[in-house]
C-alpha cells in the first residue's frame, strides 16, 4: 500500500528536491542522517501495509511526478502537544510516469495497482520532453 500527498507551495520537481535537502530534519526528531521526514496529522490505519514496502507519491502542480520510499511511520507529538505521525522516507526522489491528479485534502491511500510506474532518468527525454509526457498523460495516451 502507498500514500499520495499534495506538495502545497511547490511548483516543480526541482523545487521539491531543493526543499527536501534544506529541511530533511525540520521537525527536530532524530531518525538518522539519510532520511527525510514529513509530519502529518493522522497515523495511517494501514501503517503495517505501508512501512518498509510503500512509497509516498507527490502531486506537484496537479500532476503525480515522483515518489519516495517510506521506511517507517512513527507516532510523534507536535509543538502544541497534539498527536501526529512522522513519515520517515528515503531521501531518493524517484520519478514516475506523470499522471494528472485533482486536489484533495491531506493524504490518501494509493493501491499498488493504481500507482504510476517508475521512469528512468532519460526515459522522458527520449521521445520528447517531460511536458509532452504530461500532456499525453492528461489526454489518457500515456
mmCIF file with all atom_site columns, C-alpha atoms in Angstrom:
data_model
loop_
_atom_site.group_PDB
_atom_site.id
_atom_site.type_symbol
_atom_site.label_atom_id
_atom_site.label_alt_id
_atom_site.label_comp_id
_atom_site.label_asym_id
_atom_site.label_entity_id
_atom_site.label_seq_id
_atom_site.pdbx_PDB_ins_code
_atom_site.Cartn_x
_atom_site.Cartn_y
_atom_site.Cartn_z
_atom_site.occupancy
_atom_site.B_iso_or_equiv
_atom_site.pdbx_formal_charge
_atom_site.auth_seq_id
_atom_site.auth_comp_id
_atom_site.auth_asym_id
_atom_site.auth_atom_id
_atom_site.pdbx_PDB_model_num
ATOM 1   C CA . UNK A 1 1   ? 0.000  0.000  0.000   1.00 0.00 ? 1   UNK A CA 1
ATOM 2   C CA . UNK A 1 2   ? 1.189  3.523  -0.783  1.00 0.00 ? 2   UNK A CA 1
ATOM 3   C CA . UNK A 1 3   ? 0.246  7.068  0.194   1.00 0.00 ? 3   UNK A CA 1
ATOM 4   C CA . UNK A 1 4   ? -0.345 10.072 -2.060  1.00 0.00 ? 4   UNK A CA 1
ATOM 5   C CA . UNK A 1 5   ? 0.069  13.680 -0.932  1.00 0.00 ? 5   UNK A CA 1
ATOM 6   C CA . UNK A 1 6   ? -0.085 17.152 -2.465  1.00 0.00 ? 6   UNK A CA 1
ATOM 7   C CA . UNK A 1 7   ? 3.100  19.237 -2.434  1.00 0.00 ? 7   UNK A CA 1
ATOM 8   C CA . UNK A 1 8   ? 1.494  22.517 -1.405  1.00 0.00 ? 8   UNK A CA 1
ATOM 9   C CA . UNK A 1 9   ? 3.614  25.535 -2.324  1.00 0.00 ? 9   UNK A CA 1
ATOM 10  C CA . UNK A 1 10  ? 5.926  23.528 -4.598  1.00 0.00 ? 10  UNK A CA 1
ATOM 11  C CA . UNK A 1 11  ? 5.628  24.017 -8.367  1.00 0.00 ? 11  UNK A CA 1
ATOM 12  C CA . UNK A 1 12  ? 8.407  21.835 -9.833  1.00 0.00 ? 12  UNK A CA 1
ATOM 13  C CA . UNK A 1 13  ? 10.236 18.613 -9.059  1.00 0.00 ? 13  UNK A CA 1
ATOM 14  C CA . UNK A 1 14  ? 13.486 20.575 -8.812  1.00 0.00 ? 14  UNK A CA 1
ATOM 15  C CA . UNK A 1 15  ? 11.912 22.867 -6.204  1.00 0.00 ? 15  UNK A CA 1
ATOM 16  C CA . UNK A 1 16  ? 10.862 19.811 -4.167  1.00 0.00 ? 16  UNK A CA 1
ATOM 17  C CA . UNK A 1 17  ? 14.415 18.420 -4.357  1.00 0.00 ? 17  UNK A CA 1
ATOM 18  C CA . UNK A 1 18  ? 15.813 21.704 -3.049  1.00 0.00 ? 18  UNK A CA 1
ATOM 19  C CA . UNK A 1 19  ? 13.173 21.976 -0.322  1.00 0.00 ? 19  UNK A CA 1
ATOM 20  C CA . UNK A 1 20  ? 13.738 18.392 0.858   1.00 0.00 ? 20  UNK A CA 1
ATOM 21  C CA . UNK A 1 21  ? 17.513 18.914 1.026   1.00 0.00 ? 21  UNK A CA 1
ATOM 22  C CA . UNK A 1 22  ? 17.086 22.072 3.131   1.00 0.00 ? 22  UNK A CA 1
ATOM 23  C CA . UNK A 1 23  ? 14.522 20.596 5.518   1.00 0.00 ? 23  UNK A CA 1
ATOM 24  C CA . UNK A 1 24  ? 15.399 16.917 5.756   1.00 0.00 ? 24  UNK A CA 1
ATOM 25  C CA . UNK A 1 25  ? 15.179 17.036 9.567   1.00 0.00 ? 25  UNK A CA 1
ATOM 26  C CA . UNK A 1 26  ? 12.951 20.065 10.028  1.00 0.00 ? 26  UNK A CA 1
ATOM 27  C CA . UNK A 1 27  ? 10.874 18.609 12.864  1.00 0.00 ? 27  UNK A CA 1
ATOM 28  C CA . UNK A 1 28  ? 13.846 18.130 15.152  1.00 0.00 ? 28  UNK A CA 1
ATOM 29  C CA . UNK A 1 29  ? 13.366 14.380 15.562  1.00 0.00 ? 29  UNK A CA 1
ATOM 30  C CA . UNK A 1 30  ? 16.475 12.261 15.131  1.00 0.00 ? 30  UNK A CA 1
ATOM 31  C CA . UNK A 1 31  ? 15.676 9.347  12.824  1.00 0.00 ? 31  UNK A CA 1
ATOM 32  C CA . UNK A 1 32  ? 19.169 9.155  11.312  1.00 0.00 ? 32  UNK A CA 1
ATOM 33  C CA . UNK A 1 33  ? 21.179 11.066 8.753   1.00 0.00 ? 33  UNK A CA 1
ATOM 34  C CA . UNK A 1 34  ? 19.964 9.544  5.488   1.00 0.00 ? 34  UNK A CA 1
ATOM 35  C CA . UNK A 1 35  ? 16.220 10.114 5.800   1.00 0.00 ? 35  UNK A CA 1
ATOM 36  C CA . UNK A 1 36  ? 13.634 12.795 5.109   1.00 0.00 ? 36  UNK A CA 1
ATOM 37  C CA . UNK A 1 37  ? 10.727 13.359 7.461   1.00 0.00 ? 37  UNK A CA 1
ATOM 38  C CA . UNK A 1 38  ? 7.267  14.666 6.642   1.00 0.00 ? 38  UNK A CA 1
ATOM 39  C CA . UNK A 1 39  ? 4.893  15.301 9.519   1.00 0.00 ? 39  UNK A CA 1
ATOM 40  C CA . UNK A 1 40  ? 1.182  14.707 9.052   1.00 0.00 ? 40  UNK A CA 1
ATOM 41  C CA . UNK A 1 41  ? -1.704 14.892 11.492  1.00 0.00 ? 41  UNK A CA 1
ATOM 42  C CA . UNK A 1 42  ? -3.090 11.364 11.265  1.00 0.00 ? 42  UNK A CA 1
ATOM 43  C CA . UNK A 1 43  ? -1.361 7.995  11.657  1.00 0.00 ? 43  UNK A CA 1
ATOM 44  C CA . UNK A 1 44  ? -2.496 5.710  8.797   1.00 0.00 ? 44  UNK A CA 1
ATOM 45  C CA . UNK A 1 45  ? -4.672 2.842  9.990   1.00 0.00 ? 45  UNK A CA 1
ATOM 46  C CA . UNK A 1 46  ? -2.940 0.666  7.382   1.00 0.00 ? 46  UNK A CA 1
ATOM 47  C CA . UNK A 1 47  ? 0.562  1.512  8.640   1.00 0.00 ? 47  UNK A CA 1
ATOM 48  C CA . UNK A 1 48  ? 1.684  -2.134 8.652   1.00 0.00 ? 48  UNK A CA 1
ATOM 49  C CA . UNK A 1 49  ? 0.930  -2.396 4.915   1.00 0.00 ? 49  UNK A CA 1
ATOM 50  C CA . UNK A 1 50  ? 2.908  0.776  4.167   1.00 0.00 ? 50  UNK A CA 1
ATOM 51  C CA . UNK A 1 51  ? 6.024  0.586  6.348   1.00 0.00 ? 51  UNK A CA 1
ATOM 52  C CA . UNK A 1 52  ? 9.081  -0.731 4.531   1.00 0.00 ? 52  UNK A CA 1
ATOM 53  C CA . UNK A 1 53  ? 7.284  -1.525 1.285   1.00 0.00 ? 53  UNK A CA 1
ATOM 54  C CA . UNK A 1 54  ? 5.192  1.528  0.376   1.00 0.00 ? 54  UNK A CA 1
ATOM 55  C CA . UNK A 1 55  ? 6.030  4.942  -1.004  1.00 0.00 ? 55  UNK A CA 1
ATOM 56  C CA . UNK A 1 56  ? 4.612  8.431  -0.760  1.00 0.00 ? 56  UNK A CA 1
ATOM 57  C CA . UNK A 1 57  ? 3.656  9.730  -4.211  1.00 0.00 ? 57  UNK A CA 1
ATOM 58  C CA . UNK A 1 58  ? 3.996  13.508 -4.533  1.00 0.00 ? 58  UNK A CA 1
ATOM 59  C CA . UNK A 1 59  ? 1.484  15.575 -6.518  1.00 0.00 ? 59  UNK A CA 1
ATOM 60  C CA . UNK A 1 60  ? 3.193  18.717 -7.807  1.00 0.00 ? 60  UNK A CA 1
ATOM 61  C CA . UNK A 1 61  ? 1.143  21.345 -9.673  1.00 0.00 ? 61  UNK A CA 1
ATOM 62  C CA . UNK A 1 62  ? -1.707 18.898 -10.288 1.00 0.00 ? 62  UNK A CA 1
ATOM 63  C CA . UNK A 1 63  ? 0.480  16.036 -11.553 1.00 0.00 ? 63  UNK A CA 1
ATOM 64  C CA . UNK A 1 64  ? 1.873  12.975 -9.773  1.00 0.00 ? 64  UNK A CA 1
ATOM 65  C CA . UNK A 1 65  ? 5.578  13.399 -10.568 1.00 0.00 ? 65  UNK A CA 1
ATOM 66  C CA . UNK A 1 66  ? 7.655  11.332 -8.127  1.00 0.00 ? 66  UNK A CA 1
ATOM 67  C CA . UNK A 1 67  ? 7.687  9.073  -5.113  1.00 0.00 ? 67  UNK A CA 1
ATOM 68  C CA . UNK A 1 68  ? 9.811  8.490  -2.022  1.00 0.00 ? 68  UNK A CA 1
ATOM 69  C CA . UNK A 1 69  ? 10.068 5.074  -0.363  1.00 0.00 ? 69  UNK A CA 1
ATOM 70  C CA . UNK A 1 70  ? 8.616  5.038  3.150   1.00 0.00 ? 70  UNK A CA 1
ATOM 71  C CA . UNK A 1 71  ? 10.968 3.474  5.677   1.00 0.00 ? 71  UNK A CA 1
ATOM 72  C CA . UNK A 1 72  ? 8.607  3.697  8.627   1.00 0.00 ? 72  UNK A CA 1
ATOM 73  C CA . UNK A 1 73  ? 5.814  5.665  10.273  1.00 0.00 ? 73  UNK A CA 1
ATOM 74  C CA . UNK A 1 74  ? 6.413  6.996  13.779  1.00 0.00 ? 74  UNK A CA 1
ATOM 75  C CA . UNK A 1 75  ? 3.941  8.352  16.308  1.00 0.00 ? 75  UNK A CA 1
ATOM 76  C CA . UNK A 1 76  ? 5.002  11.851 17.345  1.00 0.00 ? 76  UNK A CA 1
ATOM 77  C CA . UNK A 1 77  ? 3.749  14.906 19.225  1.00 0.00 ? 77  UNK A CA 1
ATOM 78  C CA . UNK A 1 78  ? 3.707  18.372 17.685  1.00 0.00 ? 78  UNK A CA 1
ATOM 79  C CA . UNK A 1 79  ? 4.667  21.645 19.382  1.00 0.00 ? 79  UNK A CA 1
ATOM 80  C CA . UNK A 1 80  ? 1.131  22.049 20.750  1.00 0.00 ? 80  UNK A CA 1
ATOM 81  C CA . UNK A 1 81  ? 1.156  18.599 22.355  1.00 0.00 ? 81  UNK A CA 1
ATOM 82  C CA . UNK A 1 82  ? -1.147 17.042 19.722  1.00 0.00 ? 82  UNK A CA 1
ATOM 83  C CA . UNK A 1 83  ? -0.525 13.534 18.420  1.00 0.00 ? 83  UNK A CA 1
ATOM 84  C CA . UNK A 1 84  ? 0.714  13.298 14.840  1.00 0.00 ? 84  UNK A CA 1
ATOM 85  C CA . UNK A 1 85  ? 2.655  10.980 12.549  1.00 0.00 ? 85  UNK A CA 1
ATOM 86  C CA . UNK A 1 86  ? 6.164  11.346 11.161  1.00 0.00 ? 86  UNK A CA 1
ATOM 87  C CA . UNK A 1 87  ? 6.578  9.744  7.749   1.00 0.00 ? 87  UNK A CA 1
ATOM 88  C CA . UNK A 1 88  ? 10.236 8.701  7.596   1.00 0.00 ? 88  UNK A CA 1
ATOM 89  C CA . UNK A 1 89  ? 11.343 8.372  3.978   1.00 0.00 ? 89  UNK A CA 1
ATOM 90  C CA . UNK A 1 90  ? 14.421 7.507  1.992   1.00 0.00 ? 90  UNK A CA 1
ATOM 91  C CA . UNK A 1 91  ? 15.916 10.709 0.540   1.00 0.00 ? 91  UNK A CA 1
ATOM 92  C CA . UNK A 1 92  ? 15.644 9.435  -3.043  1.00 0.00 ? 92  UNK A CA 1
ATOM 93  C CA . UNK A 1 93  ? 13.046 11.100 -5.278  1.00 0.00 ? 93  UNK A CA 1
ATOM 94  C CA . UNK A 1 94  ? 12.089 8.515  -7.874  1.00 0.00 ? 94  UNK A CA 1
ATOM 95  C CA . UNK A 1 95  ? 10.472 9.974  -10.987 1.00 0.00 ? 95  UNK A CA 1
ATOM 96  C CA . UNK A 1 96  ? 7.252  8.331  -12.113 1.00 0.00 ? 96  UNK A CA 1
ATOM 97  C CA . UNK A 1 97  ? 5.228  8.474  -15.295 1.00 0.00 ? 97  UNK A CA 1
ATOM 98  C CA . UNK A 1 98  ? 3.369  11.801 -14.931 1.00 0.00 ? 98  UNK A CA 1
ATOM 99  C CA . UNK A 1 99  ? -0.329 11.474 -14.174 1.00 0.00 ? 99  UNK A CA 1
ATOM 100 C CA . UNK A 1 100 ? -2.833 14.280 -13.548 1.00 0.00 ? 100 UNK A CA 1
ATOM 101 C CA . UNK A 1 101 ? -4.410 14.334 -10.085 1.00 0.00 ? 101 UNK A CA 1
ATOM 102 C CA . UNK A 1 102 ? -7.104 16.667 -8.805  1.00 0.00 ? 102 UNK A CA 1
ATOM 103 C CA . UNK A 1 103 ? -6.596 18.464 -5.494  1.00 0.00 ? 103 UNK A CA 1
ATOM 104 C CA . UNK A 1 104 ? -7.587 16.731 -2.255  1.00 0.00 ? 104 UNK A CA 1
ATOM 105 C CA . UNK A 1 105 ? -7.160 17.372 1.461   1.00 0.00 ? 105 UNK A CA 1
ATOM 106 C CA . UNK A 1 106 ? -4.440 15.630 3.497   1.00 0.00 ? 106 UNK A CA 1
ATOM 107 C CA . UNK A 1 107 ? -3.147 12.321 2.157   1.00 0.00 ? 107 UNK A CA 1
ATOM 108 C CA . UNK A 1 108 ? -4.863 9.301  0.632   1.00 0.00 ? 108 UNK A CA 1
ATOM 109 C CA . UNK A 1 109 ? -4.057 5.623  0.246   1.00 0.00 ? 109 UNK A CA 1
ATOM 110 C CA . UNK A 1 110 ? -2.859 4.537  -3.194  1.00 0.00 ? 110 UNK A CA 1
ATOM 111 C CA . UNK A 1 111 ? -3.140 0.869  -4.133  1.00 0.00 ? 111 UNK A CA 1
ATOM 112 C CA . UNK A 1 112 ? -0.051 -0.571 -5.876  1.00 0.00 ? 112 UNK A CA 1
ATOM 113 C CA . UNK A 1 113 ? -2.135 -1.441 -8.957  1.00 0.00 ? 113 UNK A CA 1
ATOM 114 C CA . UNK A 1 114 ? -3.118 2.243  -9.301  1.00 0.00 ? 114 UNK A CA 1
ATOM 115 C CA . UNK A 1 115 ? 0.376  3.700  -8.789  1.00 0.00 ? 115 UNK A CA 1
ATOM 116 C CA . UNK A 1 116 ? 2.187  5.266  -11.754 1.00 0.00 ? 116 UNK A CA 1
ATOM 117 C CA . UNK A 1 117 ? 5.203  3.328  -12.975 1.00 0.00 ? 117 UNK A CA 1
ATOM 118 C CA . UNK A 1 118 ? 8.756  4.478  -12.340 1.00 0.00 ? 118 UNK A CA 1
ATOM 119 C CA . UNK A 1 119 ? 10.629 6.046  -15.234 1.00 0.00 ? 119 UNK A CA 1
ATOM 120 C CA . UNK A 1 120 ? 14.361 6.074  -15.893 1.00 0.00 ? 120 UNK A CA 1
ATOM 121 C CA . UNK A 1 121 ? 16.375 9.297  -15.822 1.00 0.00 ? 121 UNK A CA 1
ATOM 122 C CA . UNK A 1 122 ? 16.431 9.704  -19.610 1.00 0.00 ? 122 UNK A CA 1
ATOM 123 C CA . UNK A 1 123 ? 13.200 7.904  -20.421 1.00 0.00 ? 123 UNK A CA 1
ATOM 124 C CA . UNK A 1 124 ? 11.039 11.022 -20.570 1.00 0.00 ? 124 UNK A CA 1
ATOM 125 C CA . UNK A 1 125 ? 13.506 12.771 -22.840 1.00 0.00 ? 125 UNK A CA 1
ATOM 126 C CA . UNK A 1 126 ? 13.972 10.021 -25.466 1.00 0.00 ? 126 UNK A CA 1
ATOM 127 C CA . UNK A 1 127 ? 10.698 10.612 -27.293 1.00 0.00 ? 127 UNK A CA 1
ATOM 128 C CA . UNK A 1 128 ? 10.121 14.177 -26.151 1.00 0.00 ? 128 UNK A CA 1
ATOM 129 C CA . UNK A 1 129 ? 10.114 16.324 -23.081 1.00 0.00 ? 129 UNK A CA 1
ATOM 130 C CA . UNK A 1 130 ? 8.594  15.867 -19.645 1.00 0.00 ? 130 UNK A CA 1
ATOM 131 C CA . UNK A 1 131 ? 5.992  18.455 -20.681 1.00 0.00 ? 131 UNK A CA 1
ATOM 132 C CA . UNK A 1 132 ? 4.994  16.318 -23.666 1.00 0.00 ? 132 UNK A CA 1
ATOM 133 C CA . UNK A 1 133 ? 4.717  13.251 -21.418 1.00 0.00 ? 133 UNK A CA 1
ATOM 134 C CA . UNK A 1 134 ? 2.466  15.205 -19.039 1.00 0.00 ? 134 UNK A CA 1
ATOM 135 C CA . UNK A 1 135 ? 0.233  16.338 -21.900 1.00 0.00 ? 135 UNK A CA 1
ATOM 136 C CA . UNK A 1 136 ? -0.030 12.765 -23.217 1.00 0.00 ? 136 UNK A CA 1
ATOM 137 C CA . UNK A 1 137 ? -0.898 11.561 -19.713 1.00 0.00 ? 137 UNK A CA 1
ATOM 138 C CA . UNK A 1 138 ? -3.549 14.289 -19.382 1.00 0.00 ? 138 UNK A CA 1
ATOM 139 C CA . UNK A 1 139 ? -5.089 13.106 -22.656 1.00 0.00 ? 139 UNK A CA 1
ATOM 140 C CA . UNK A 1 140 ? -5.029 9.487  -21.476 1.00 0.00 ? 140 UNK A CA 1
ATOM 141 C CA . UNK A 1 141 ? -2.484 8.443  -24.106 1.00 0.00 ? 141 UNK A CA 1
ATOM 142 C CA . UNK A 1 142 ? 0.363  7.573  -21.751 1.00 0.00 ? 142 UNK A CA 1
#
